[in-house]
Coordinates of C-alpha atoms in Angstrom, one line a residue:
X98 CA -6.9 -18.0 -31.2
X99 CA -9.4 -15.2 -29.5
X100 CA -10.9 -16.1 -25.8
X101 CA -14.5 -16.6 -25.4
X102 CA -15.8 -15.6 -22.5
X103 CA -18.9 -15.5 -20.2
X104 CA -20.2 -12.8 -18.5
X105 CA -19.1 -13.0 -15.0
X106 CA -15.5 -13.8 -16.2
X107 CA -15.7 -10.5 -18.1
X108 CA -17.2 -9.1 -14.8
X109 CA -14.3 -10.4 -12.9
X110 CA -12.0 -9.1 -15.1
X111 CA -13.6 -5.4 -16.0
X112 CA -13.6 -5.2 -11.7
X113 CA -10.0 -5.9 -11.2
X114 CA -9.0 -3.3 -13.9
X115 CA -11.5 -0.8 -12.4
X116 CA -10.2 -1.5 -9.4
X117 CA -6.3 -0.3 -10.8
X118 CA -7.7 2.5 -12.8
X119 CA -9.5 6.2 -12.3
X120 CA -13.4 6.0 -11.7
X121 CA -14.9 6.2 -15.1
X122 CA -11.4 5.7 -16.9
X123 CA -12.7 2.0 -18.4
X124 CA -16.1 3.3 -19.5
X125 CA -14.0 6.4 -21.3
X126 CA -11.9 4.2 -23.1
X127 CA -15.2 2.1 -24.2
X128 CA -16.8 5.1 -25.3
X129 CA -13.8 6.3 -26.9
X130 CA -13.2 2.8 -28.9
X131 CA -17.4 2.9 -29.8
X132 CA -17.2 6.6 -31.2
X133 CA -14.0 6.0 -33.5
X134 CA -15.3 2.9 -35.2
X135 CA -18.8 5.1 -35.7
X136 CA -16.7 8.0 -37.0
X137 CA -15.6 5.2 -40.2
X138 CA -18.6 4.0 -40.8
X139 CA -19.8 7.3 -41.4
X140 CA -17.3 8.8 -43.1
X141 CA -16.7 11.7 -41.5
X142 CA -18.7 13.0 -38.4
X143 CA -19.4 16.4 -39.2
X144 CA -23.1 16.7 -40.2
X145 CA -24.1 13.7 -39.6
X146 CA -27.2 12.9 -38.0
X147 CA -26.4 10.0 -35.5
X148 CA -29.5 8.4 -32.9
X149 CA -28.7 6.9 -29.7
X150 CA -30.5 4.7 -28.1
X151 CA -29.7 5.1 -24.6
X152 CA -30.7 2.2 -21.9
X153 CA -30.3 2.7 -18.0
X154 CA -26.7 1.3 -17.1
X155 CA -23.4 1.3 -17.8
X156 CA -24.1 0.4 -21.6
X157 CA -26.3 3.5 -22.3
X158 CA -23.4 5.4 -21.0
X159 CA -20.9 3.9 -23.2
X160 CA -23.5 5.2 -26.4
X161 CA -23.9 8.4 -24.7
X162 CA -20.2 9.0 -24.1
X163 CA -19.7 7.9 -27.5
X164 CA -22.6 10.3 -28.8
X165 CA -20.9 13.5 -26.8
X166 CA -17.1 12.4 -28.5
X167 CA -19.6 12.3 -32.4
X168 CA -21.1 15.6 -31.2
X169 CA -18.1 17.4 -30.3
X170 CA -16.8 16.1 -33.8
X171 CA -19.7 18.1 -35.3
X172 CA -22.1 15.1 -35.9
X173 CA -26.0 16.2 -34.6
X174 CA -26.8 13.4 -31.8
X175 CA -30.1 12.6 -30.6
X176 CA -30.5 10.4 -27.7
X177 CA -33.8 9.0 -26.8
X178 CA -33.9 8.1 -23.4
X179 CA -35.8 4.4 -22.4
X180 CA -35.5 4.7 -19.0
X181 CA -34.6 8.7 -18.0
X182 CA -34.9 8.0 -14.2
X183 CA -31.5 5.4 -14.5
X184 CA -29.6 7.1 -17.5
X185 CA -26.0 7.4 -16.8
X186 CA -25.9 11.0 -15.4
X187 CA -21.9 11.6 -16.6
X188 CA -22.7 10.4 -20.1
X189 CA -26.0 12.9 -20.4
X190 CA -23.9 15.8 -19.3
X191 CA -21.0 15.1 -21.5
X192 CA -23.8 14.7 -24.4
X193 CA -25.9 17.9 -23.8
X194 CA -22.2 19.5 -23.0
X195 CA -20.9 19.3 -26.6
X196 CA -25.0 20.1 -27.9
X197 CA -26.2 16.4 -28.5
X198 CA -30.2 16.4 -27.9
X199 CA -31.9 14.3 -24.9
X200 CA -35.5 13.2 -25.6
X201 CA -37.7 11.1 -22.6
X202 CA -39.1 7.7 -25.0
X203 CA -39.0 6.4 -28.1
X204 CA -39.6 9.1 -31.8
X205 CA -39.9 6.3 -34.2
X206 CA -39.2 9.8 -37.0
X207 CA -35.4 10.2 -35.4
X208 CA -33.9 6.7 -36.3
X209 CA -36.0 6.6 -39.8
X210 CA -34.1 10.1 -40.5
X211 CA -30.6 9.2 -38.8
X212 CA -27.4 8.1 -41.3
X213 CA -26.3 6.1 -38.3
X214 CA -28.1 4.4 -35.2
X215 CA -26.5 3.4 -31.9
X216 CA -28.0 0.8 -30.0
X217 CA -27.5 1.3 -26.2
X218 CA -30.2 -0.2 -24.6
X219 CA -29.0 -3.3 -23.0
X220 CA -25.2 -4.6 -22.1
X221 CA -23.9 -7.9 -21.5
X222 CA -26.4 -8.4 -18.3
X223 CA -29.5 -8.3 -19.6
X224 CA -31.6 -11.8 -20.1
X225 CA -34.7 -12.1 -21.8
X226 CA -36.4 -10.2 -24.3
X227 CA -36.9 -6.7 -24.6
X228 CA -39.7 -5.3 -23.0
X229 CA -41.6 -2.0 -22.7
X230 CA -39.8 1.0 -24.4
X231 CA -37.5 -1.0 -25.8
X232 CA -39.8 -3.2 -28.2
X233 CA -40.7 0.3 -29.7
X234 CA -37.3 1.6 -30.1
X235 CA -36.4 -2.0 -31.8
X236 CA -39.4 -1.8 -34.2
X237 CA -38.0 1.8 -35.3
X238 CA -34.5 1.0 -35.8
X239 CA -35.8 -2.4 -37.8
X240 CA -38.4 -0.2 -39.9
X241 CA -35.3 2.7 -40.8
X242 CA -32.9 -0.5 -41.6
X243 CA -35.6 -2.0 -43.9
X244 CA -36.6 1.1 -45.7
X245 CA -33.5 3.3 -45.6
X246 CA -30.3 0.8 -45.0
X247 CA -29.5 3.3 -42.1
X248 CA -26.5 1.3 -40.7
X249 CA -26.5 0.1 -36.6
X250 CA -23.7 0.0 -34.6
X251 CA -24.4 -2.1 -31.0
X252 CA -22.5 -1.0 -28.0
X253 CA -20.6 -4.6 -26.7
X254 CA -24.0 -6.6 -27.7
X255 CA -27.2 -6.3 -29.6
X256 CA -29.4 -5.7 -27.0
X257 CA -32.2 -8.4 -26.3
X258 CA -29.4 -11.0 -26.9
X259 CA -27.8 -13.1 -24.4
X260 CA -24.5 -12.9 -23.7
X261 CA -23.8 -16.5 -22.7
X262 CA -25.6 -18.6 -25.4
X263 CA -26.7 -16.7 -28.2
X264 CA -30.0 -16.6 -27.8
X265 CA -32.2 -13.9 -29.3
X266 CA -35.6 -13.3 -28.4
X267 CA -38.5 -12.1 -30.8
X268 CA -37.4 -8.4 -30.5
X269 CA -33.7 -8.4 -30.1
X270 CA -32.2 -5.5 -32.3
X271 CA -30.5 -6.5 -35.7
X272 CA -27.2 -5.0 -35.6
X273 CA -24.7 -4.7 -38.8
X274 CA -21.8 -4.2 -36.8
X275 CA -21.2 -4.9 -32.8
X276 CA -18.3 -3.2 -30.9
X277 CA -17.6 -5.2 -28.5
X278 CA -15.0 -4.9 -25.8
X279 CA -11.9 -6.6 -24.0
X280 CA -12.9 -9.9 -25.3
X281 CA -15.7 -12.2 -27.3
X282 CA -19.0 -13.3 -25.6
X283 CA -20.3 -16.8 -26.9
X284 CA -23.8 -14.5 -27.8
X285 CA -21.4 -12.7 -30.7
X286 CA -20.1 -16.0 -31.8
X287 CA -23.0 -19.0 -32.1
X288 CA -26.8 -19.2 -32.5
X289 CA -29.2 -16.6 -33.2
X290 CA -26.9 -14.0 -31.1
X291 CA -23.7 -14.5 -33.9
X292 CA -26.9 -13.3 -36.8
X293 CA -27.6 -9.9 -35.0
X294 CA -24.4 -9.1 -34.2
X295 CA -23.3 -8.7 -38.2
X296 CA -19.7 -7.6 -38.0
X297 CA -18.1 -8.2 -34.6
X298 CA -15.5 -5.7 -34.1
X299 CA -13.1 -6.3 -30.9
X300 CA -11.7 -3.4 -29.0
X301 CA -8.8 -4.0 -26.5
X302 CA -9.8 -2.3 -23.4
X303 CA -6.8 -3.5 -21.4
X304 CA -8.8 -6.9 -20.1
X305 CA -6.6 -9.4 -18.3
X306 CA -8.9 -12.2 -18.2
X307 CA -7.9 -16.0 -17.4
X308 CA -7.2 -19.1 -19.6
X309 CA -9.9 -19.2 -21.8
X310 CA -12.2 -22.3 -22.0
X311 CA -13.3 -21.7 -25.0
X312 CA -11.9 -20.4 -28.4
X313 CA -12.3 -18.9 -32.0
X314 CA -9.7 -20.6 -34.2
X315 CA -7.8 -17.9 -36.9
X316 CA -6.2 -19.3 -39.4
X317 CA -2.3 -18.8 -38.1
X318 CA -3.3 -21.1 -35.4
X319 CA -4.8 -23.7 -38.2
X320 CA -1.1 -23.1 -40.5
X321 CA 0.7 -24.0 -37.1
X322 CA -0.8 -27.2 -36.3
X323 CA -0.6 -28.3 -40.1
X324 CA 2.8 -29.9 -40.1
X325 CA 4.1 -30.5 -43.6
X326 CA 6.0 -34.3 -44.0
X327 CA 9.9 -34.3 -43.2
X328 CA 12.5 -35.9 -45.4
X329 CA 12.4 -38.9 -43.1
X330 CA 8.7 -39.1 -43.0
X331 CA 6.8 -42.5 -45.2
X332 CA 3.2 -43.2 -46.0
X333 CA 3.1 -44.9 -42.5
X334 CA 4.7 -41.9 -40.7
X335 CA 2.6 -39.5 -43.0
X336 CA -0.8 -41.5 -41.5
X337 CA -3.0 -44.0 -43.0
X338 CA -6.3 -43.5 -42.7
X339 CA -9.5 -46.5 -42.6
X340 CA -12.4 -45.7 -44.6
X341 CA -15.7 -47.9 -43.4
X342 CA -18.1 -46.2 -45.6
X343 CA -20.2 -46.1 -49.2
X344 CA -22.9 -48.8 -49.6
X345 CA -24.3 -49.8 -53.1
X346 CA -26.8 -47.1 -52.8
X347 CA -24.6 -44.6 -51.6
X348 CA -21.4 -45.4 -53.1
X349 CA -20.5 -41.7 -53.7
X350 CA -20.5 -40.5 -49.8
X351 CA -17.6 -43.3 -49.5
X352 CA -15.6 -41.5 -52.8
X353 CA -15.9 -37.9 -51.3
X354 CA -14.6 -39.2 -47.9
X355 CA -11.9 -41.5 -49.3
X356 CA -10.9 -38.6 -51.4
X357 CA -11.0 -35.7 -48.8
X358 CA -8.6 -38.2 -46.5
X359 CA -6.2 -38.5 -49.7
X360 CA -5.9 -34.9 -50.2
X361 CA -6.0 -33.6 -46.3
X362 CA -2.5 -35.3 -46.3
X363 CA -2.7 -38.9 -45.1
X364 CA 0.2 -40.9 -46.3
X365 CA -2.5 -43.8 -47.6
X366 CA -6.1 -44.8 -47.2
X367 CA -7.5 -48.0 -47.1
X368 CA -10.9 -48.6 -47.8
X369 CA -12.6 -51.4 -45.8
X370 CA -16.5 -50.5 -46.8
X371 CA -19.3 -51.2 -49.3
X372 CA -18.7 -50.7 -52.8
X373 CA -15.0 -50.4 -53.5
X374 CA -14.7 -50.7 -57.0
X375 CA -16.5 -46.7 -57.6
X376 CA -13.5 -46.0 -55.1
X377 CA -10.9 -47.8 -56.3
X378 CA -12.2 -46.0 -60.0
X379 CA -11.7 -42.4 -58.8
X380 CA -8.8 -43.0 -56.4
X381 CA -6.4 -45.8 -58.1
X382 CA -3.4 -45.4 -55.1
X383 CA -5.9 -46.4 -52.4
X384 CA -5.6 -50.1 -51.2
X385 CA -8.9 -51.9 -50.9
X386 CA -9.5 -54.1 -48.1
X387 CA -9.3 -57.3 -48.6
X388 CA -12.5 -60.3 -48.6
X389 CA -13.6 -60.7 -45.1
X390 CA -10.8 -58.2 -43.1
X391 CA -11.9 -56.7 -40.2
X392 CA -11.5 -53.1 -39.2
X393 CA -9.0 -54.5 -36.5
X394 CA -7.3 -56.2 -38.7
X395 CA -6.0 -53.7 -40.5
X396 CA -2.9 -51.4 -40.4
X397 CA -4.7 -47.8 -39.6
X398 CA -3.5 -44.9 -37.8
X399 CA -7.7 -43.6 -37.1
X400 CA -10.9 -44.5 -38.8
X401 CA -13.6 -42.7 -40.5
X402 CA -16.8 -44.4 -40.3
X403 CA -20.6 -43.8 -41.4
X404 CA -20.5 -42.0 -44.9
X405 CA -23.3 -43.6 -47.2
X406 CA -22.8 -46.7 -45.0
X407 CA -26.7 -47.4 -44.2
X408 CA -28.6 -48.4 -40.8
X409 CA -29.2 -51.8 -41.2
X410 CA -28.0 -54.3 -39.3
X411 CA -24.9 -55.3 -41.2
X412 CA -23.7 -51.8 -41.0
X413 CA -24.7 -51.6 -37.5
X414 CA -21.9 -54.2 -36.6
X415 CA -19.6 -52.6 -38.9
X416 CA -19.7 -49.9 -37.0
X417 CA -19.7 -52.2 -33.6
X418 CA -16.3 -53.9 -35.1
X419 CA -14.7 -50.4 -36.1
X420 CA -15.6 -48.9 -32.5
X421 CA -13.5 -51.9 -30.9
X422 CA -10.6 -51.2 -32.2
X423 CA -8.0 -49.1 -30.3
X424 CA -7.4 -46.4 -33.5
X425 CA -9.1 -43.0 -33.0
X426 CA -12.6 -43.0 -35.1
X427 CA -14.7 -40.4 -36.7
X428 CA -18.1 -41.1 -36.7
X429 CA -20.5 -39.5 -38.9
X430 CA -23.8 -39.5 -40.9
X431 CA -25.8 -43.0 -40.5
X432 CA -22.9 -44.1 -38.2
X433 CA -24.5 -41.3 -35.9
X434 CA -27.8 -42.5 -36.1
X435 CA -27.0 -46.1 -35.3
X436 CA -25.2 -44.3 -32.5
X437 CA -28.9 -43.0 -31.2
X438 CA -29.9 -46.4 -31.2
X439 CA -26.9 -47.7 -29.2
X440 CA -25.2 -44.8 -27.6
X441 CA -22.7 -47.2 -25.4
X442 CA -20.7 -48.3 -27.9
X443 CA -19.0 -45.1 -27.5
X444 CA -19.5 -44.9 -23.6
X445 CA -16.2 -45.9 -22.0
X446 CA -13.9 -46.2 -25.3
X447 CA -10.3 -45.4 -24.6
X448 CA -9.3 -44.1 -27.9
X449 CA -10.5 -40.5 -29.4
X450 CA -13.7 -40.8 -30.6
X451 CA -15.2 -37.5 -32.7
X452 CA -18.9 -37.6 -33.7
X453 CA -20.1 -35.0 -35.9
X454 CA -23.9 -34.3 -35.7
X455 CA -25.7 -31.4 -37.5
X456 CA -29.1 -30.2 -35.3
X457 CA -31.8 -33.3 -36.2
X458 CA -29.1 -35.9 -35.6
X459 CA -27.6 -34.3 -32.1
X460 CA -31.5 -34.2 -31.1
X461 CA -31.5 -37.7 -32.1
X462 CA -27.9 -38.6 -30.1
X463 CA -28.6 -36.9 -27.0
X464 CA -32.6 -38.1 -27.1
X465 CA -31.1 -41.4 -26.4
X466 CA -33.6 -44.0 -24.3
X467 CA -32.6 -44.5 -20.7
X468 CA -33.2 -48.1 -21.1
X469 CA -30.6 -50.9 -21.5
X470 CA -28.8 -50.1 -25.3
X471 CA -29.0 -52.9 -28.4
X472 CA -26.4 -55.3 -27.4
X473 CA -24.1 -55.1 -30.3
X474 CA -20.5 -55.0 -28.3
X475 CA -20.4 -57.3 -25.5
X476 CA -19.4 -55.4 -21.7
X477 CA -19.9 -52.1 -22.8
X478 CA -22.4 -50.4 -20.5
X479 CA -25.6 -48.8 -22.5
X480 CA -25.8 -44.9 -21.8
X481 CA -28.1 -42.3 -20.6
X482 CA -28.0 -38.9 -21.7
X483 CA -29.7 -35.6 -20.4
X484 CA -31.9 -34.8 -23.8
X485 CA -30.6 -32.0 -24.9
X486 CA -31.9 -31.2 -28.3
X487 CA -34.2 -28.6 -27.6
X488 CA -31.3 -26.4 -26.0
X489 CA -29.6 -26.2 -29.2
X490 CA -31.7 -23.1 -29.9
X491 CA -30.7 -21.0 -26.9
X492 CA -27.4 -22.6 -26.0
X493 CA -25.2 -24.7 -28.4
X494 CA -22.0 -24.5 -26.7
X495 CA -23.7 -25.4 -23.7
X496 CA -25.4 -28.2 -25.4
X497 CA -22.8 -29.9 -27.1
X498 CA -20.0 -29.0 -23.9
X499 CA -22.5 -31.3 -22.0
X500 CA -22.8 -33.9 -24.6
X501 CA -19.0 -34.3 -24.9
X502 CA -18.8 -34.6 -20.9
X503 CA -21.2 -37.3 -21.1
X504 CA -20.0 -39.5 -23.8
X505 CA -16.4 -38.8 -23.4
X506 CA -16.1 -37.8 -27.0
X507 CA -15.3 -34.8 -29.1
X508 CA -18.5 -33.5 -30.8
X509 CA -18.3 -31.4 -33.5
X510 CA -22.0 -30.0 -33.3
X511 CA -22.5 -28.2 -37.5
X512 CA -23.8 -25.3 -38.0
X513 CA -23.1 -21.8 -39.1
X514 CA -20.7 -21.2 -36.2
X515 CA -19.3 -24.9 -35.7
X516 CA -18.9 -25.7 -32.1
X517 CA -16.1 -28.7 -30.9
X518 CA -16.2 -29.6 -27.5
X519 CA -13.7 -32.1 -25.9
X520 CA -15.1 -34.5 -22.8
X521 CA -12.8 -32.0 -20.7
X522 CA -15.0 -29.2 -21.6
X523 CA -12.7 -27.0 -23.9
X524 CA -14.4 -25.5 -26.7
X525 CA -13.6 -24.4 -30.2
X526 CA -16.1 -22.7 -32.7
X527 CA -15.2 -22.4 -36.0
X528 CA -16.7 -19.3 -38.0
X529 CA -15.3 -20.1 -41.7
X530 CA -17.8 -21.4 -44.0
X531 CA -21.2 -20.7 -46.1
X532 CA -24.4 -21.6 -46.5
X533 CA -24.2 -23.4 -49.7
X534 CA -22.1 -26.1 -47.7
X535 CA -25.4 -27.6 -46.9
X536 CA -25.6 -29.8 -50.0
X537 CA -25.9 -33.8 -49.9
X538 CA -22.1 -35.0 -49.5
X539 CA -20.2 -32.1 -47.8
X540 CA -20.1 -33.5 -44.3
X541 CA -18.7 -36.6 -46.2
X542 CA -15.9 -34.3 -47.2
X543 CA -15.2 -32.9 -43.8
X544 CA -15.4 -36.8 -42.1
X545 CA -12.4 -37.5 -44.6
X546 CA -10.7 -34.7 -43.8
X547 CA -10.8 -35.0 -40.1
X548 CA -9.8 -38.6 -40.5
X549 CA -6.3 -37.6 -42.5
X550 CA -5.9 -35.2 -39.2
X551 CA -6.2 -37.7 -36.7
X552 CA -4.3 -40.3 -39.0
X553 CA -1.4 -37.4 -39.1
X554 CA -1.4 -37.4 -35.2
X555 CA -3.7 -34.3 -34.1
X556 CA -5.7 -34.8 -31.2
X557 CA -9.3 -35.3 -31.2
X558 CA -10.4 -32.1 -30.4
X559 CA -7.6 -29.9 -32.4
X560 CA -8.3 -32.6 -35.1
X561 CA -12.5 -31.4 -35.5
X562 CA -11.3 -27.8 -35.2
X563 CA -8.8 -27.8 -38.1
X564 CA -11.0 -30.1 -40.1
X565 CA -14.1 -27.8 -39.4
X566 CA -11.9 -24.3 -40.3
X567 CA -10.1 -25.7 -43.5
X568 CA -13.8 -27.2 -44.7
X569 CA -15.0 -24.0 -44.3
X570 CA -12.4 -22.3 -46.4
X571 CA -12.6 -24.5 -49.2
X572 CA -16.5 -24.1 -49.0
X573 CA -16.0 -20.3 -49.5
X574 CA -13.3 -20.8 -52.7
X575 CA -15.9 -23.2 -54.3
X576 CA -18.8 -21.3 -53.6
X577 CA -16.9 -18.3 -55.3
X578 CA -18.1 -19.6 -58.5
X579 CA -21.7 -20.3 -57.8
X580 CA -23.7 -23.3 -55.9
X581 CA -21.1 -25.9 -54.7
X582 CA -21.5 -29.8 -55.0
X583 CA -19.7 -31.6 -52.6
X584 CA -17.7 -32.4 -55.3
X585 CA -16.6 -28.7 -55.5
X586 CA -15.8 -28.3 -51.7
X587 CA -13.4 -31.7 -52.6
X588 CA -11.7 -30.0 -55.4
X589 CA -11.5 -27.1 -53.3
X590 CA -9.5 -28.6 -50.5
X591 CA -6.1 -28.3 -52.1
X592 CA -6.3 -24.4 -52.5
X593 CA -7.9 -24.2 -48.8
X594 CA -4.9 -26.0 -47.7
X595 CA -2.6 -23.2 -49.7
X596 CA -4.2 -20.2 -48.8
X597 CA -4.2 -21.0 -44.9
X598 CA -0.3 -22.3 -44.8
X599 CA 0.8 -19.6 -47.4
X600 CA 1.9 -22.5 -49.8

């Protein structure tokens, strides 16, 4: 796994190896880092015509440093200067030592002309959007993107981003690749920061920072938490998995996750919802339930509950009944919008509870009225929740960190970068996937999947993470061929599952 980390632990951290180090040794081996992966995206440095745009702090003198190393390589370096009063006085003489150019402003001409643009302007410290200058210099590197492809490199962050949550204001530069250095920012990673960033590259700069709270899963850490059955192992051992989903209207979303549970590895499934018999049909070694059981009732190792299941009220105490139960439960789809409408039937529940919302149904969730809850499950308290919908836009990790704390559940918050907080504030974000998994069913797929986890004995939170990452994977295969059903992403599940453990 790769830390995540916010800016004043990466403060902390770049001080106490500054502390240890020459003056100017950290910002050397930046700059040193920042020129070499410029160098390959060029080609070769010598003739090249590379634009830097240079910022007042330490950033701007990572570029220009950088610029001085292309320049001595041969390359012809332009720096326009945003702010000449504060440029970094080191980095301009290194620059106009080895002949790079200085200019005062913004020549819109340089970047459209330029076979590579370096954007300086603004570190890991700035917060808002740009402003002044640097509007113009982001309307000229946008305008030579758009009508030449001229390729931009940003120095640790695309500058009118913020560091901390990913957001991006109206301005922000478009980057197609981001240097970045010691360690990951959550701007690189979620919202409309991970967009601008296009290819995060990660420099080791000699960083010793502490225990990260938050994390990018890579796929050895997926393989090692993916045990495969021993010799003594059964179906019981192996998991089994309860399916309360499906309804006569939407008997498919109760297929795709009875199927996804069968093929993530669970030693059995039983299938407790609506509409067994399309099930049954597709899936002949799962065991229906039988007239009448109840969710406790049954022999299960965790639940999955909400698929295709509908919001009346029948499905409303379906849920109520599954919730009561002392297995760990997956909640999804219209099991989360019954949720919205009574929030503490998850409030207070000792066993793992994972909800996965995309952005309208967190809104929903975390929207929740103050007032007293619809009394489904006698003596659990109702809930009130800080709304935090409209934060999703400049801070999802924030956002769905508080949820968790507040409900005392993991939530596995979709998107492009998929973000699973535990109630003990750990984080995970998941950055495997396409767009074309947004089609009618696939979150079905990924509730099954989770489930078999849990079933198999993962924890909550590792349990979303894994299920998130391997989803995303078999997305990609089945997208390889064209537009994905969710049927597709199923199918694809087996291959995901051999590609990430090498089998």
């Amino acid at each position: 796994m790769k830390g995540v980390y916010p800016v004043a632990e990466v403060r902390a951290a770049e001080a106490a190896l500054m502390a240890e180090l020459p003056p100017g040794a950290l910002m050397q081996r930046a700059a040193t880092a920042l020129a070499t992966h410029c160098a390959r995206l060029l080609g070769r440095a010598y003739g090249a015509r590379v634009v830097l745009l240079v910022g007042g702090g330490d950033n701007g003198g990572d570029a220009l440093f950088a610029g001085a190393r292309l320049a001595a390589a041969g390359a012809r370096v332009d720096a326009l200067l945003l702010d000449p009063a504060r440029a970094h006085a080191a980095g301009l003489a290194a620059l106009r030592r080895h002949g790079g150019r200085t200019l005062a402003g913004v020549d819109p001409a340089l970047p459209q002309a330029a076979d590579l643009i370096i954007d300086g302007i603004l570190g890991i410290g700035g917060k808002g959007d740009l402003r002044g200058a640097a509007i113009a210099a982001a309307d000229a590197v946008a305008t030579a993107r758009a009508t030449r492809r001229v390729p931009t490199v940003a120095v640790d962050l695309p500058s009118g981003v913020d560091a901390d949550t990913g957001w991006a204001g109206e301005h922000a530069i478009r980057a197609d690749v981001t240097v970045t250095f010691g360690v990951l920012k959550p701007g690189l990673i979620v919202g409309a920061g991970a967009r601008h960033a296009g290819e995060v590259r990660l420099v080791d700069i000699g960083l010793t920072p502490p225990p990260a709270r938050c994390e990018v899963l890579e796929g050895s850490d997926v393989a090692a938490l993916l045990a495969a059955p021993g010799a003594v192992d059964d179906k019981y051992t192996r998991g089994v998995v309860g399916v309360v989903a499906g309804s006569d209207q939407y008997p498919g979303a109760g297929v795709l996750a009875t199927g996804a549970a069968l093929l993530g590895g669970a030693g059995m499934v039983r299938y407790l919802g609506r509409a067994p018999r399309a099930v049954c049909a597709r899936y002949p070694e799962v065991v229906p339930g039988e007239p009448g059981q109840r969710p406790h009732e049954a022999r299960v190792q965790a639940y999955v509950v909400g698929p295709g299941l509908g919001t009346d009220d029948q499905a409303l105490a379906r849920l109520a009944d599954v919730l009561r139960t002392d297995a760990p439960v997956i909640v999804d789809a219209d099991a989360i919008t019954l949720l919205a409408r009574a929030p503490g039937l998850v409030r207070g529940r000792r066993a793992p509870t994972v909800l996965t919302p995309h952005d309208r149904e967190f809104a929903r969730l975390t929207a929740a009225p103050s007032g007293p809850s619809l009394t489904v499950a006698p003596g659990m308290p109702s809930l009130t929740v800080t709304p935090a919908g409209s934060s999703l836009d400049t801070d999802r990790i924030g956002a769905a960190r508080r949820a968790a704390a507040e409900l005392g559940v993991t939530v596995l918050l979709k998107g492009a970068a998929t973000v699973v907080a535990a109630p003990d504030g750990m984080v995970r974000v998941n950055r495997t996937g396409t767009p074309w998994l947004a089609t009618a069913g696939s979150g079905d797929v990924l509730s099954g999947l989770i489930g078999s986890l849990l079933a198999g004995g993962l924890d909550a939170p590792r349990a979303a993470a894994v299920g998130a990452y391997l989803h995303g994977v078999a997305g990609q295969l089945a997208a390889a061929e064209g537009p994905p059903t969710a049927d597709d992403v199923l199918a694809a599940l087996r291959p995901a599952l051999g590609l990430v453990t090498g089998g």
